[in-house]
Each structure stands twice: as structure tokens, then as C-alpha cells.
XYZ file of C-alpha atoms in Angstrom:
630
model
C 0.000 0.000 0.000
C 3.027 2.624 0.671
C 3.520 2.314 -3.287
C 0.119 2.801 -3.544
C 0.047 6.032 -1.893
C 3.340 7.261 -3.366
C 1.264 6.792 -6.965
C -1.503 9.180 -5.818
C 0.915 11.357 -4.188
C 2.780 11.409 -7.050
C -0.296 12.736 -9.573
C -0.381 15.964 -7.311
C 2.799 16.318 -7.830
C 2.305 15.826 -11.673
C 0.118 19.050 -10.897
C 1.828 20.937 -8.759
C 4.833 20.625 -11.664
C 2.771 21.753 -14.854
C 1.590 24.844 -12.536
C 5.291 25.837 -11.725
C 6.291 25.298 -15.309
C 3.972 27.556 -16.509
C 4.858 30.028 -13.870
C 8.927 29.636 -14.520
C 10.497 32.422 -16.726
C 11.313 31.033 -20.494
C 15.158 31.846 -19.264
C 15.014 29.519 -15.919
C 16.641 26.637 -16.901
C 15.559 24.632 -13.810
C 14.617 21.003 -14.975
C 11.260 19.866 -14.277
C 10.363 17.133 -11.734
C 9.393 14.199 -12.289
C 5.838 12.607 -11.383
C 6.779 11.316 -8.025
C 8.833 14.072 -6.859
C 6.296 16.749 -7.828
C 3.762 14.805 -6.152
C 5.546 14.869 -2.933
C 6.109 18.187 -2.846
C 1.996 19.060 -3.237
C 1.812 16.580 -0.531
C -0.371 14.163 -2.170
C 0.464 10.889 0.082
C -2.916 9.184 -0.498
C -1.875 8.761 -4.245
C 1.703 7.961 -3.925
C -0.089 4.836 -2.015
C -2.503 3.934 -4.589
C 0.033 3.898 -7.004
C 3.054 2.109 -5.142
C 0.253 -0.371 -4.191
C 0.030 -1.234 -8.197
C 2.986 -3.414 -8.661
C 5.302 -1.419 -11.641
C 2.656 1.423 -12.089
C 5.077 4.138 -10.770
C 7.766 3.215 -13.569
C 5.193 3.254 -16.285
C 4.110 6.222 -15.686
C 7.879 8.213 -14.777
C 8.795 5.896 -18.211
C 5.552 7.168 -19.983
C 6.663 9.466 -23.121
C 3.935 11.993 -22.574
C 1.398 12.103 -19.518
C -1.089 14.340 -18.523
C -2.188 13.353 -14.814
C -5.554 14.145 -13.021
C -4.163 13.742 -9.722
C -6.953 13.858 -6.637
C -5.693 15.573 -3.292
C -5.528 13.711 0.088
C -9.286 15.427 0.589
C -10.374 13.950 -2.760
C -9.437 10.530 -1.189
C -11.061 11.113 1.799
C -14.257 11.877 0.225
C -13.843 8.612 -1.518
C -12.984 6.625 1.763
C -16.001 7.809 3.394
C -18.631 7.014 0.035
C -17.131 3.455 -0.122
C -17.335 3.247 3.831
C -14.081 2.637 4.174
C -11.677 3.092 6.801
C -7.914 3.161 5.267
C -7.030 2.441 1.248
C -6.866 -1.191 1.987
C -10.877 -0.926 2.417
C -11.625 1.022 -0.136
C -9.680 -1.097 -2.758
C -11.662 -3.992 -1.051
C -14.319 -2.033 -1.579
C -13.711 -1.215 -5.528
C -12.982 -4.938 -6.293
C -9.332 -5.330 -5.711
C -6.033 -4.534 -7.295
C -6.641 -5.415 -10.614
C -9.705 -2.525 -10.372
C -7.545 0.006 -8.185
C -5.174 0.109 -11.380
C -8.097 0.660 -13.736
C -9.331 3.547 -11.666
C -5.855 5.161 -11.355
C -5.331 4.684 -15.415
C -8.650 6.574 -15.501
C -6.696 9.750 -14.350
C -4.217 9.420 -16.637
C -3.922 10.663 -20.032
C -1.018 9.161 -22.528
C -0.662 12.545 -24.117
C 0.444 16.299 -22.704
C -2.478 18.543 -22.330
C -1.980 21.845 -20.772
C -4.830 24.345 -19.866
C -4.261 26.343 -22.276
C -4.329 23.502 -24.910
C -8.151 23.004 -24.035
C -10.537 23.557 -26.549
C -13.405 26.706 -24.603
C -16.215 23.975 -24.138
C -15.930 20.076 -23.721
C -12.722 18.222 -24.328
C -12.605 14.030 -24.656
C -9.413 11.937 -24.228
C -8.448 8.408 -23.821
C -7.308 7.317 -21.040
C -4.863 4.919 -20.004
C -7.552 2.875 -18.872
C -8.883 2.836 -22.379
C -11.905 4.778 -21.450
C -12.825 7.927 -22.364
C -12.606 10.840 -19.973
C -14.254 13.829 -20.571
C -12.796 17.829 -19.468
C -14.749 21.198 -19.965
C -13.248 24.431 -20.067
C -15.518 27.487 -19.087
C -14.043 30.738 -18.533
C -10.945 29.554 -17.280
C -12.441 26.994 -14.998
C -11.201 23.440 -15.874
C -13.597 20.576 -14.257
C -13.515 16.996 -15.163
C -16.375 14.076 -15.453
C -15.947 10.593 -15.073
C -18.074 7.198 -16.642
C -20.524 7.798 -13.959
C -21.136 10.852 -14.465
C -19.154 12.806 -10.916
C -17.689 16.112 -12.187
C -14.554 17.460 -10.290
C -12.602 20.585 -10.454
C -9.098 21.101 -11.185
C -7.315 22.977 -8.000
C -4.585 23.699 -9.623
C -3.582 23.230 -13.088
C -0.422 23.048 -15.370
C 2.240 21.754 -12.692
C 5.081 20.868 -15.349
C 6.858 17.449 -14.637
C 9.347 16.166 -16.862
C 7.559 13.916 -18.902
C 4.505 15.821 -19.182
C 1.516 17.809 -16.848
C -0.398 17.236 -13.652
C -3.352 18.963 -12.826
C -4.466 18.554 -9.285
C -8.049 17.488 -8.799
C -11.140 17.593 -5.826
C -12.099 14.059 -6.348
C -11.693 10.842 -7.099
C -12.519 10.060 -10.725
C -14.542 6.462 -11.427
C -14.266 4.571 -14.212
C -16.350 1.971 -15.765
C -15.248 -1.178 -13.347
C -16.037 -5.049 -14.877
C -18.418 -6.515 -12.627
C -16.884 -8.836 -10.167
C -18.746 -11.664 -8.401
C -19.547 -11.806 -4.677
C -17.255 -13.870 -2.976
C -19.220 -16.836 -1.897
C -20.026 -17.397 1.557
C -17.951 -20.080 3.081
C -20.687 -22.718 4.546
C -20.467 -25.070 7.220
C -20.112 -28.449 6.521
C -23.241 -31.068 8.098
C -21.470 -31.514 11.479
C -20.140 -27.978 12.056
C -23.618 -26.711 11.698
C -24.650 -29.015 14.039
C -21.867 -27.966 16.188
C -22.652 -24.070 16.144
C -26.195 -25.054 16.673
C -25.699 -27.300 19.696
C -27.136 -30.240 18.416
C -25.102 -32.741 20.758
C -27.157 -35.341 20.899
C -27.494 -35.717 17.383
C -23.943 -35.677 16.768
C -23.804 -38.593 19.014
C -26.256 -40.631 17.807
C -24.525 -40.439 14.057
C -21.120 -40.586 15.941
C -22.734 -44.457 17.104
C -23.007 -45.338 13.568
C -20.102 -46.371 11.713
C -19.423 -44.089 8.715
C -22.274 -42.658 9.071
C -20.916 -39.060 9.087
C -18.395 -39.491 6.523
C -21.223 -40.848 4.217
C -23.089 -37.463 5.351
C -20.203 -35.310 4.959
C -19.635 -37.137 1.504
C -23.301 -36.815 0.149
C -23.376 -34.902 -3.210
C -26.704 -33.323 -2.129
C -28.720 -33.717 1.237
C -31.555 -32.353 3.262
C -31.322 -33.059 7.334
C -34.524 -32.342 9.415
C -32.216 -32.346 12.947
C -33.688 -33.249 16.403
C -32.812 -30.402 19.025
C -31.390 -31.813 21.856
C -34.720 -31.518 24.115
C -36.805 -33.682 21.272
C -33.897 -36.560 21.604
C -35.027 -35.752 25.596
C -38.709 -36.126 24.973
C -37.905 -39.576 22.656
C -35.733 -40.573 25.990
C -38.543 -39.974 28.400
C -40.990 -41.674 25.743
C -39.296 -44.771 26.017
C -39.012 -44.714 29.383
C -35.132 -44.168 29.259
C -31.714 -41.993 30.549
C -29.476 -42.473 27.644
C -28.624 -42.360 23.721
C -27.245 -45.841 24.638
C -30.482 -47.076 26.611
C -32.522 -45.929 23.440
C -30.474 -47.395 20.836
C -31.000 -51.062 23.013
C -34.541 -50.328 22.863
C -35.171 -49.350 18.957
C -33.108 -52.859 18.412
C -29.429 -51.827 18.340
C -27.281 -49.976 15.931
C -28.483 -50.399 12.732
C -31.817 -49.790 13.833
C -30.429 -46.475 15.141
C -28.797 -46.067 11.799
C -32.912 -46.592 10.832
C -33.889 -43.667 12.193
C -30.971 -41.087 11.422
C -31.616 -41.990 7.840
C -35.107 -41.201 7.993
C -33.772 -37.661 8.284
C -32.285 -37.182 5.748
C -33.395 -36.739 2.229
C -30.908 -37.261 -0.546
C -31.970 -33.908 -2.476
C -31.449 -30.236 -0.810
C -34.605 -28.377 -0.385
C -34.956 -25.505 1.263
C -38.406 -23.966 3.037
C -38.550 -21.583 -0.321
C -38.707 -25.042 -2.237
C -41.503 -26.820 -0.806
C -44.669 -26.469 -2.232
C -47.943 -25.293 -0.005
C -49.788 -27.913 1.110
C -48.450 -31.160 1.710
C -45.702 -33.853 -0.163
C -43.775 -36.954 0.777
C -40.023 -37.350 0.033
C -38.041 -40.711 0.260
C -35.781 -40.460 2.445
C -31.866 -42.311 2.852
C -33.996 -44.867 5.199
C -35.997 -45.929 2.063
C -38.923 -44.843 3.723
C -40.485 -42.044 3.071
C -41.361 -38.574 5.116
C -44.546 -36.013 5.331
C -43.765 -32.595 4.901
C -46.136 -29.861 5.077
C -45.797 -26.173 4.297
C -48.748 -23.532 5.835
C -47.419 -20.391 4.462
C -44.255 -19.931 6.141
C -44.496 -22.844 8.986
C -43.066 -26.091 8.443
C -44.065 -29.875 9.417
C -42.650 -32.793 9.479
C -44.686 -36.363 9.982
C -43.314 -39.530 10.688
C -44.296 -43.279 9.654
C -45.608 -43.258 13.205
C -48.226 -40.031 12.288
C -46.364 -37.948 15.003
C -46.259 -34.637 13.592
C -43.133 -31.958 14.716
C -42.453 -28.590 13.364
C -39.396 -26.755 11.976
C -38.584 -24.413 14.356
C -35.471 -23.238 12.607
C -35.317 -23.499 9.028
C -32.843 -23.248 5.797
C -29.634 -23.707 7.788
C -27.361 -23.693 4.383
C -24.742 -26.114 4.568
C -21.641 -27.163 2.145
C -24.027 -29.957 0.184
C -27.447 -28.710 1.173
C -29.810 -27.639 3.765
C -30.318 -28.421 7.622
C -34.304 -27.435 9.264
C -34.216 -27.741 13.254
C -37.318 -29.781 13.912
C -38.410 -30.163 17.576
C -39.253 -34.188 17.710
C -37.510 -37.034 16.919
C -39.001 -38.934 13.699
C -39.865 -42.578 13.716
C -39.780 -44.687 10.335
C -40.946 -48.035 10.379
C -38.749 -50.665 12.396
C -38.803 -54.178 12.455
C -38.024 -55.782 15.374
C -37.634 -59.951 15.198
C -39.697 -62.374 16.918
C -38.232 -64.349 19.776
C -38.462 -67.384 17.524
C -36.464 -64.922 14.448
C -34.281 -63.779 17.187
C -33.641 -67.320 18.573
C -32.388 -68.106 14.864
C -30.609 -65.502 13.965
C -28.916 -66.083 17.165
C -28.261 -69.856 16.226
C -30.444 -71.089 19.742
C -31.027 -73.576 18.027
C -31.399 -76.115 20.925
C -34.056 -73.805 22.325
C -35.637 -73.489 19.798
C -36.389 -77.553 19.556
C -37.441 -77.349 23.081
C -39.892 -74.796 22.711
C -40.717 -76.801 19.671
C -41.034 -79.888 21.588
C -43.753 -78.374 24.212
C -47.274 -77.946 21.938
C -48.535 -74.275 21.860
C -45.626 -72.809 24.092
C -43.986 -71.198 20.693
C -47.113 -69.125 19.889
C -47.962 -68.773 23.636
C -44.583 -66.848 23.361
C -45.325 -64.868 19.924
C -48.610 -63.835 21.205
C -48.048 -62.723 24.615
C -47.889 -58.576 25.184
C -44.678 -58.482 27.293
C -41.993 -60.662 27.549
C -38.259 -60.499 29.009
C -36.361 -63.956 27.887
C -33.388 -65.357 29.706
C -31.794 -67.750 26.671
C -29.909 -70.197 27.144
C -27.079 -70.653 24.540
C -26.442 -74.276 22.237
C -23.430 -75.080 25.118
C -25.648 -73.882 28.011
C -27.998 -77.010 27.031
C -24.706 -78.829 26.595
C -23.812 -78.303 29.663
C -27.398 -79.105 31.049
C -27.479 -82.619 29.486
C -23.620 -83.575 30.924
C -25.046 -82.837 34.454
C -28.216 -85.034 33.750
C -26.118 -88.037 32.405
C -27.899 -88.175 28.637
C -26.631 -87.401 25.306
C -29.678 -85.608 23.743
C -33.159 -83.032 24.652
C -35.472 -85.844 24.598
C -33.231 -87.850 27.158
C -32.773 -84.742 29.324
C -36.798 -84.616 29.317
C -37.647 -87.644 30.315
C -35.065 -87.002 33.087
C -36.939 -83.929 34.391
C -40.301 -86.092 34.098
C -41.583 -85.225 30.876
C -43.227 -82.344 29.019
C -45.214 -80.755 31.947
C -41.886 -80.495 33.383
C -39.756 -79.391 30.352
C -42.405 -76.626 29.780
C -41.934 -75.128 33.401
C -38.461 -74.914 32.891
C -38.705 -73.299 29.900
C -41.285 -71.113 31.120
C -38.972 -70.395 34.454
C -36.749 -68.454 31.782
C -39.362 -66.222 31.058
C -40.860 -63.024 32.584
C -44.180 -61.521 31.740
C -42.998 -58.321 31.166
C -40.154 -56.407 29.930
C -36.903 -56.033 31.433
C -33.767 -54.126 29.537
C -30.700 -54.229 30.983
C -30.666 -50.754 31.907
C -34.067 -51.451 33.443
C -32.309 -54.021 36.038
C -31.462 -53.794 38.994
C -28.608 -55.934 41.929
C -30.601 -58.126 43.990
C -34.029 -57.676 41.852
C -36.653 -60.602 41.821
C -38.871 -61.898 38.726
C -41.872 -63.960 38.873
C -41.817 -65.878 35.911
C -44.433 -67.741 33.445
C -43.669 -71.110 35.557
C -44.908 -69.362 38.765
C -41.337 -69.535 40.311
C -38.879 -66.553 40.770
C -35.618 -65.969 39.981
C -33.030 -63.500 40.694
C -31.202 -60.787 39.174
C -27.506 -59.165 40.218
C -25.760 -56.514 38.160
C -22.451 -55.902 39.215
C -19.216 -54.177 37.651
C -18.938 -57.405 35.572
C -22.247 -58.023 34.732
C -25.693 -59.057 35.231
C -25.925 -62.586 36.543
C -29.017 -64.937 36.658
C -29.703 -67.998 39.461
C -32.227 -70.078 39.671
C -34.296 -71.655 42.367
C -31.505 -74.213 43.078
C -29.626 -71.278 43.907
C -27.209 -71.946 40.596
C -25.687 -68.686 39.201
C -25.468 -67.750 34.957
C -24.331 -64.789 33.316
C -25.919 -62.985 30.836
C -23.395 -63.112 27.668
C -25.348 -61.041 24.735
C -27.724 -58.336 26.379
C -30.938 -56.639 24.803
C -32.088 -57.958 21.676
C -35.016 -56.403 21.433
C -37.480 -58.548 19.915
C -41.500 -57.621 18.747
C -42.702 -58.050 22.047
C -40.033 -57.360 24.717
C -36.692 -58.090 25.258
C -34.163 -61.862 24.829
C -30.895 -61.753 27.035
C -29.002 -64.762 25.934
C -26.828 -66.642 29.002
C -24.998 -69.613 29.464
C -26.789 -71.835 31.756
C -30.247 -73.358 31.743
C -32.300 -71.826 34.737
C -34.235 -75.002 36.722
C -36.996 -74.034 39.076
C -38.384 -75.964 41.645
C -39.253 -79.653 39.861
C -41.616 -81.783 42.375
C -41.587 -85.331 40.722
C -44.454 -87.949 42.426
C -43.435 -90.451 44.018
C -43.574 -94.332 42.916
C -46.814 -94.573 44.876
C -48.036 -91.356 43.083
C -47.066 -92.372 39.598
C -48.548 -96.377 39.947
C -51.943 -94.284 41.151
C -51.622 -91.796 37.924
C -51.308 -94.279 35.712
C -54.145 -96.813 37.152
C -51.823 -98.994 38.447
C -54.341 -100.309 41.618
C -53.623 -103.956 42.008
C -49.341 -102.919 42.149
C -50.405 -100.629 45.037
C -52.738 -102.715 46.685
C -49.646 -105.450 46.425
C -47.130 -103.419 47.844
C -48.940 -102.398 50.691
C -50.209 -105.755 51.387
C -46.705 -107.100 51.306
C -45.794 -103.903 53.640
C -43.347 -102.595 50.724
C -44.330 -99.355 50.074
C -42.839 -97.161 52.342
C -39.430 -98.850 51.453
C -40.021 -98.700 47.965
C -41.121 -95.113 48.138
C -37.849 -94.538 50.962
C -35.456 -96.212 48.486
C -32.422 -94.053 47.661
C -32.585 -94.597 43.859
C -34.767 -96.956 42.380
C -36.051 -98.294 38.543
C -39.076 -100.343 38.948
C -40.587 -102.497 36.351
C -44.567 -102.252 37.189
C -47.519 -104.553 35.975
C -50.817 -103.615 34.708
C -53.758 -104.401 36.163
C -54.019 -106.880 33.153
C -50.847 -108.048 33.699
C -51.952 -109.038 37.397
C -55.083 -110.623 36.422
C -53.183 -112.682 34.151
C -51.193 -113.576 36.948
C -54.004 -114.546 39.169
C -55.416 -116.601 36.104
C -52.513 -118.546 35.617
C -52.568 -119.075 39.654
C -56.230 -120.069 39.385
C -57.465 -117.849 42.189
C -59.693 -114.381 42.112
C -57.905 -111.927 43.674
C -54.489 -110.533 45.519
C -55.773 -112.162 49.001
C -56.177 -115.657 47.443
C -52.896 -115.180 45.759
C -51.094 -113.950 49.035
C -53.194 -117.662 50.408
C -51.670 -119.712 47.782
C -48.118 -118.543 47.535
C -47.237 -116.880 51.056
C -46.849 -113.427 51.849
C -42.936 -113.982 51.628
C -43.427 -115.168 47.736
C -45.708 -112.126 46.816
C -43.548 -109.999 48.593
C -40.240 -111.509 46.966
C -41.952 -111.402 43.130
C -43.121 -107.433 44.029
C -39.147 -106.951 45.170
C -38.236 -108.539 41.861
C -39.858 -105.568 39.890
C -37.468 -103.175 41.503
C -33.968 -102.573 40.606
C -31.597 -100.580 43.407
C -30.453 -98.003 40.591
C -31.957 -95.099 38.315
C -31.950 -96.537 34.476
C -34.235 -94.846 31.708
C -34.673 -96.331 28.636
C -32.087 -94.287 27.508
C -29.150 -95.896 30.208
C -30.879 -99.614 28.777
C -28.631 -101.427 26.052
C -29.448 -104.311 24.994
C -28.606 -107.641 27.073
C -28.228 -105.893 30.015
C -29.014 -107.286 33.553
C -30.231 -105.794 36.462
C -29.699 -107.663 39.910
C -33.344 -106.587 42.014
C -34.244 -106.067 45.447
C -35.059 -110.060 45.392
C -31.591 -110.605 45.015
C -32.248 -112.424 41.416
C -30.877 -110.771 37.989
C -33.530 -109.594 35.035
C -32.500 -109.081 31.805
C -33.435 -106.217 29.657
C -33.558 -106.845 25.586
C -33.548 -103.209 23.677
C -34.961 -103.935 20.130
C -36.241 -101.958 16.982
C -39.305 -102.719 18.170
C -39.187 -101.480 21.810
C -37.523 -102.933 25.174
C -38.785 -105.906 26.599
C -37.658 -107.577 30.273
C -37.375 -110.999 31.133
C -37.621 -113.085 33.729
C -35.455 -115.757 35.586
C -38.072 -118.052 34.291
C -37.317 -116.852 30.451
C -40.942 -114.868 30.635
C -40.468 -111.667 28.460
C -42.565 -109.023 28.699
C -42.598 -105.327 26.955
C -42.649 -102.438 28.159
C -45.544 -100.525 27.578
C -44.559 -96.815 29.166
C -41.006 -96.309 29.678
C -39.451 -93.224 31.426
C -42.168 -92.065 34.424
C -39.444 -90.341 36.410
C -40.479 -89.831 39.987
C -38.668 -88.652 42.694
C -36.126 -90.812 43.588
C -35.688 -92.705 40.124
C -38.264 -94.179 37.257
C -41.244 -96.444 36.267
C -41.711 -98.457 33.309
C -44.752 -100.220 32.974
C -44.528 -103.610 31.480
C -47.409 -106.028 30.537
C -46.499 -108.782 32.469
C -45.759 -110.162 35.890
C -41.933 -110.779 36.352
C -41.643 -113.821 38.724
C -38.145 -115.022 40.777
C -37.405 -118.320 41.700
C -40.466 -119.143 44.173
């Protein structure tokens, strides 16, 4: 800028050297000055910057062959400061467009050609300027003024200062040229997440921060629209769902990429700003592949979800680098599809849980229908596990272990609570009453959360909150078992009709010891099967039996039914033999066709029910009467 100034000091100068010249006697041989040096002595600092500020302007013109120079004083310029609203000549050549423009307008006051006052024509006078415009002066009775492109006239101070290569004239203002239009700088916009930034939209930047390249895909987008949740919406969605925490609601909409769900269903792949919506209103598909309600009412805004919850833009047109951002005051909800627990259970790879539930009739819908439910799911090694401890090699074994289907059904059901229970909805030491009836208990510690059952056996919970269509699965790694009450032999032989066994063993005093017995497997006739007996005896009933053979030989073949040991069909293999009570062996055939026992006598009879557990072992009732050596 010094250069700058030195130029427009150096046009008064210019002036101030054509008036002394034509004031010097024709026999003072004093040399003229040149531009610059008669410009600083009329004090004209403002131009000598303007001019040094055009790189090589101030040799051009002291090089020029013949100049005549308009010069403005340092009053001129500060007229011209204060119409631009400048402060200092760095403004106002802001202010005119830059250098390139600040040279133009200089140019303007230069002629390439010597014209003294008295070479002016009385009237108006055009010349070319350096700035290949046209600049018009008018003589008037010895008055000199000038007039520039837009039409400004300014007078000449004082004229005829003689410099060396030509004439200044000193001037009261700032001549203007014709300037080429130059663009407006465009305005540097924010990109998606500095917007979001200035605006204090914290939350939201956290949510898309959860989703993996989500921002960057944002950021990247050639063209987007972004209806943004304030922070007190994503408070209102937290207090809808009954939650504290981004995290908490991301476990309840189903996890990440359900999150990633709902982001994209605000965003529109297009930019539209409020100005660009039609009245009324229009749907626009949005990066979720679901598309979004927008309504314009004159100059309010709405935005309705998939859910019909309307919220309005409360802050609209935020421009951003590849589109638009409208502040909306609710959080919008597309359409999300959460799993069944049978789809979860799959997708999970539960698969032996999924044959147990299979195995109990109804209990899968019972599930799919109910309103509420929290499951605690056991994982493929968890049943593993489960059948080692039992002894048996497969579900069906492990069932008839825990006395059947009744039984396998409250077990499964002891893994479920009617109602729904996220993690962050736990608590240490909190009970659950389950389908089954029983309770279990819940522990969260700095580890975990932990599960134990009624037998007061402790699992962890391994995967946490898949949300499913109805509540909640936590997947852990033990199967839960709630109080089992199994009958016992005297129980089961009464369930199952069989009369004349009872009535036997308590004739023969045996059924306290039989139902006392440690571990027992016993091998009980029908009433056919005792009937038969009594045929083949050739008497009517037990008493004339007892009569015939003596209570010590009705009491011996009852003890030969019962084997001091737990087998169920599945511990059976074939030629196996069991020593009894009786003190005699039975052998046990297993065959394609079923399991049949036989006698020291070589009587074989089938098995017509295998597998009743009770409570201290298991009943399988045969179709004969096993007899001993009487």
C-alpha cells in the first residue's frame, strides 16, 4: 500500500509541476520534476499509495513518453474513503474490487498525451485514457472541471504543474471509471457436522457418531436435506421410552443399525430448502428408504413420521456445504422391524431352544402372542452343559429325566418373565416372577448381570438386549431349573391306574421302602398283567394269591420288579441285567421294536410306558408279571 500512496501522491505532484512550469520564466533553466517528486512536494500521500500499491505502475508512468495526470488531493481521497465506507485504502480497494480494479481507476486519471490548460478547446474536451476509457474535461471561462463514466464532475485545483515527462493537474475528487463486474465472494458454509456444532445439536452428533461411517457418508453426500432433532426432542424420545441415555434408546429401537434406521429417515438425498416446498403437503423418500410427510402452511413447516407424530421446523434453511439443515423439535420414527423371539432365537443360532420350545405344543405361539416378555436364553453349550449334568446325550433324554413335558415346559417357562426387562431397566438383587410361577433372581455388578435359579445356581448374561416384537431376549450360558416336584412311585402307579401294584405293595408292607429307596427303577404290571397272573394261579384276587403262595413269595416277586439303581430307557442297552431287590438278575432286551424284560423263568414281557421319572428314580410299565425263583 506505501507504493500505492506514493502513486496518488505522485499525480499531485504531476500538478503541482505543470503549474510551476507555466509560472517559470522562459530563461530559468531549472529542470522539471518528475511525477513522483512533484507529487511529494503538493503533498499528495494518499496517491503515492494507490500507485506504489500497483505493482510497476510508478515506472510506467515516470517511463511514460507523454502524460497528462488528473491527480486527486488527500481530501479527494477522503471523500472517496467515506462514500465506499471505508476506513484506510486497503478498504476502499476492497471495496472497488481489488487490485486489478484500483489500477483501472488510477489509469482513468491518466492521459497518454500532454495537455496543458491552455491547450483546451473553450467547451468540452474528450481523451483516452490509459484505462482505455474515455474521460471527458470542460473548459468554461478559465475553470477546468472533469467528469468521469458515472457521471461525478470534479474541479481542477490547480492546473499546469510541469513534470518532466509531461503535466499534472491537481483534482477535488476521485474520478470512477467503468469497473467489470466482479462476483460476490461466496459465503464459506459449514459443513453437516459444524452446523450441528454451532447449533448445539449434541445429541445428534452422538447418535450419528454411534453409527459407523455414518458421518463421513453425510459429509460425503453430493446433495442432502437433514430435518435435525434439538437436543430436548432426543429428551422427549428418551422420556418416551421410558429411558436416561442415547445408549439405553439405541437397546430399545433394536441396536445400531436400527439407530442407523432412524438417522436416515432424516435425511433426504436432495437439498430443499423452506422456499422449495410447495404449499400444502408432499412426501419425500428419504436415505432410510422410507419415506417422510412434509407440510408447508405459508411460512411454517411440518414434518410427519411413519408413526403419524407430527413436529415442526422451528429453525429453518440452515445452508450447509451440500445442502440444507431445518431444526425440527421431535424425533421422527420410520418403520422398524423388530424380530420375533423365535427370528431372534435363529438368527442367534439357539437352536437347541428353539427344539425345546418346539417340543412343548402351543408354548412357541404362547410366546409370539403374549404382550410383554423379558427372555433369559440359554445358549447351544448352556444345554450342553445341562445334558452332561443329567447323564444323557440328547433333549429328549434330558426330558424324560426332568419327568416329561409338563416339566420341560416349566423350565422353559422359568426363563421367562411376563414383562419387559432391559438391561438398563435391572437392577442388583431384583426378583422376577416368571411364566412357571417360580422366581428368579437378578444381580448386576461391575462385571455383569448374573441370573440364578431356584436351586440357587448362578449364569451370566453373555449377549444383552435384543429387542425382539414383544419385549426383550438376554441370551446366558446356563439353563435356569426351578423348583421340579416329581411324584413319588406310589403317586405315579396311582396316575397311571396302576391299583392292584399298590394294593400289592402295601399288602406285602413294601411301600414305604419302595417309596424310601435311595434310587430306584421299577418295572410295574398292569392291572391286566396281574389278572393274568391270578389266572394262571387259578385264584380271584391278591388275598387268594397272598393264600396260595405266602406273603414272603408275593412280597419276593413285588421286590423282583425293583432294581436298586436309576436306568431310563435311555441308560438300557441291549442284554443288560439288572440284579433286584429279590436278590435275582432280570434281563433287559432293547430292540427296533421297543424294550422288553425278562424273567429268571425266560418270561419276556414289553414295556408298555417307559421313562415315568419320579422322585427318587423311574417307572416303566410292562405287561407282564416278572416272577423269581419261588
Amino acid at each position: 500500500m506505501r507504493n500505492l500512496w506514493r502513486l496518488f501522491v505522485l499525480i499531485p505532484l504531476m500538478f503541482i509541476g505543470f503549474a510551476c512550469e507555466d509560472e517559470m520564466d522562459e530563461d530559468d533553466m531549472t529542470p522539471a520534476p518528475n511525477l513522483v517528486e512533484a507529487a511529494q512536494d503538493a503533498g499528495l500521500t494518499t496517491l503515492l499509495d494507490a500507485v506504489g500499491a500497483v505493482d510497476g505502475l510508478d515506472q510506467t508512468l515516470l517511463n511514460a513518453e507523454a502524460i497528462t495526470v488528473f491527480a486527486p488531493s488527500n481530501a479527494a481521497f477522503a471523500a472517496a474513503l467515506e462514500a465506499f465506507n471505508a476506513a484506510d485504502l486497503n478498504e476502499l480497494v476492497a471495496a472497488i474490487g481489488g487490485i486489478g480494479n484500483l489500477e483501472i481507476v488510477l489509469g482513468f486519471h491518466v492521459v497518454p498525451a500532454v495537455a496543458f490548460a491552455e491547450d483546451l478547446n473553450e467547451g468540452e474536451n474528450t481523451f483516452t485514457t490509459l484505462a482505455n476509457q474515455e474521460l471527458l474535461v470542460n473548459l468554461s471561462g478559465g475553470a477546468v472541471t472533469v467528469t468521469d463514466a458515472a457521471g461525478n464532475t470534479v474541479n481542477v485545483q490547480t492546473a499546469d504543474v510541469e513534470i518532466e515527462n509531461g503535466v499534472v493537474h491537481v483534482i477535488d475528487g476521485v474520478l470512477l471509471p467503468t469497473l467489470p463486474e466482479t462476483e460476490e465472494p461466496e459465503e464459506e458454509l459449514p459443513n453437516l457436522v459444524d452446523a450441528a456444532t454451532e447449533a448445539g445439536l449434541t445429541t445428534l452428533l452422538d447418535a450419528v457418531g454411534a453409527v459407523n461411517g455414518l458421518a463421513d457418508n453425510l459429509l460425503a453426500a453430493e446433495a442432502i436435506t437433514v430435518f435435525a432433532p434439538t437436543n430436548e426432542a432426543f429428551g422427549n424420545a428418551l422420556e418416551a421410552y421410558g429411558v436416561n441415555s442415547l445408549n439405553e434408546l439405541v437397546a430399545e429401537l433394536g441396536g445400531v443399525d436400527n439407530l442407523e434406521t432412524v438417522l436416515g429417515f432424516h435425511v433426504v438425498p436432495a437439498t430443499a430448502f423452506a422456499e422449495d416446498l410447495a404449499e400444502g403437503e408432499q412426501s419425500f423418500s428419504t436415505l432410510a428408504g422410507q419415506d417422510l410427510t412434509v407440510t408447508r402452511t405459508g411460512t411454517n413447516v411440518t414434518v410427519t413420521d411413519a408413526a403419524g407424530n407430527t413436529f415442526n421446523v422451528i429453525t429453518a434453511d440452515v445452508a450447509i456445504d451440500n445442502g440444507v439443515v431445518h431444526v425440527i423439535d421431535g424425533v421422527l420414527l420410520p418403520e422398524i422391524e423388530l424380530p420375533t423371539v423365535v427370528e431372534a432365537a435363529t438368527s442367534a443360532e439357539l437352536t437347541t431352544l428353539l427344539d425345546a420350545i418346539g417340543a412343548v405344543e402351543g408354548l412357541d405361539q404362547t410366546l409370539l402372542d403374549s404382550d410383554a416378555i423379558t427372555v433369559f436364553a440359554p445358549t447351544n453349550e448352556a444345554f450342553g452343559d445341562a445334558l452332561e449334568a443329567y447323564g444323557v446325550s440328547t433333549l429328549d433324554q434330558l426330558v424324560a429325566e426332568l419327568g416329561g413335558l409338563d416339566n420341560l415346559e416349566a423350565v422353559l417357562g422359568f426363563h421367562v418373565v411376563p414383562a419387559v426387562a432391559f438391561s438398563h431397566d435391572l437392577e442388583d438383587g431384583a426378583t422376577f416372577e416368571t411364566l412357571q410361577g417360580g422366581t428368579l433372581t437378578v444381580n448386576v455388578t461391575e462385571n455383569g448381570v448374573t441370573v440364578t435359579d431356584f436351586n440357587g445356581t448362578v449364569y451370566n448374561v453373555v449377549t444383552a438386549d435384543v429387542a425382539i416384537d414383544n419385549g426383550v431376549v438376554h441370551v446366558i450360558d446356563g439353563v435356569l431349573l426351578p423348583e421340579i416336584t416329581l411324584p413319588s412311585v406310589v403317586d405315579a402307579a396311582t396316575d397311571a391306574g396302576l391299583s392292584t401294584l399298590i394294593d400289592a405293595l402295601v399288602a406285602a408292607e413294601l411301600d414305604d421302602d419302595v417309596s424310601n429307596a435311595e434310587a430306584i427303577t421299577v418295572f410295574a404290571p398292569t392291572n391286566a398283567a396281574f389278572a393274568d397272573l391270578l389266572a394262571a394261579q387259578e385264584v380271584d384276587d391278591l388275598d387268594g394269591l397272598i393264600a396260595k403262595l405266602g406273603a414272603e413269595a408275593v412280597a419276593a416277586v413285588l421286590q423282583f420288579h425293583v432294581v436298586p439303581a436309576v436306568a431310563f430307557s435311555h441308560d438300557l442297552t441291549d442284554g443288560d441285567t439288572f440284579e433286584t431287590l429279590q436278590g435275582e438278575s432280570l434281563t433287559v432286551n432293547v430292540l427296533e421294536d421297543g424294550v422288553t424284560v425278562t424273567d429268571v423263568n425266560n418270561n419276556t414281557f414289553n414295556v408298555t410306558t417307559a421313562d415315568v421319572a419320579i422322585e427318587n428314580g423311574v417307572v416303566h410299565v410292562i405287561d407282564g408279571v416278572l416272577l423269581p425263583t419261588l
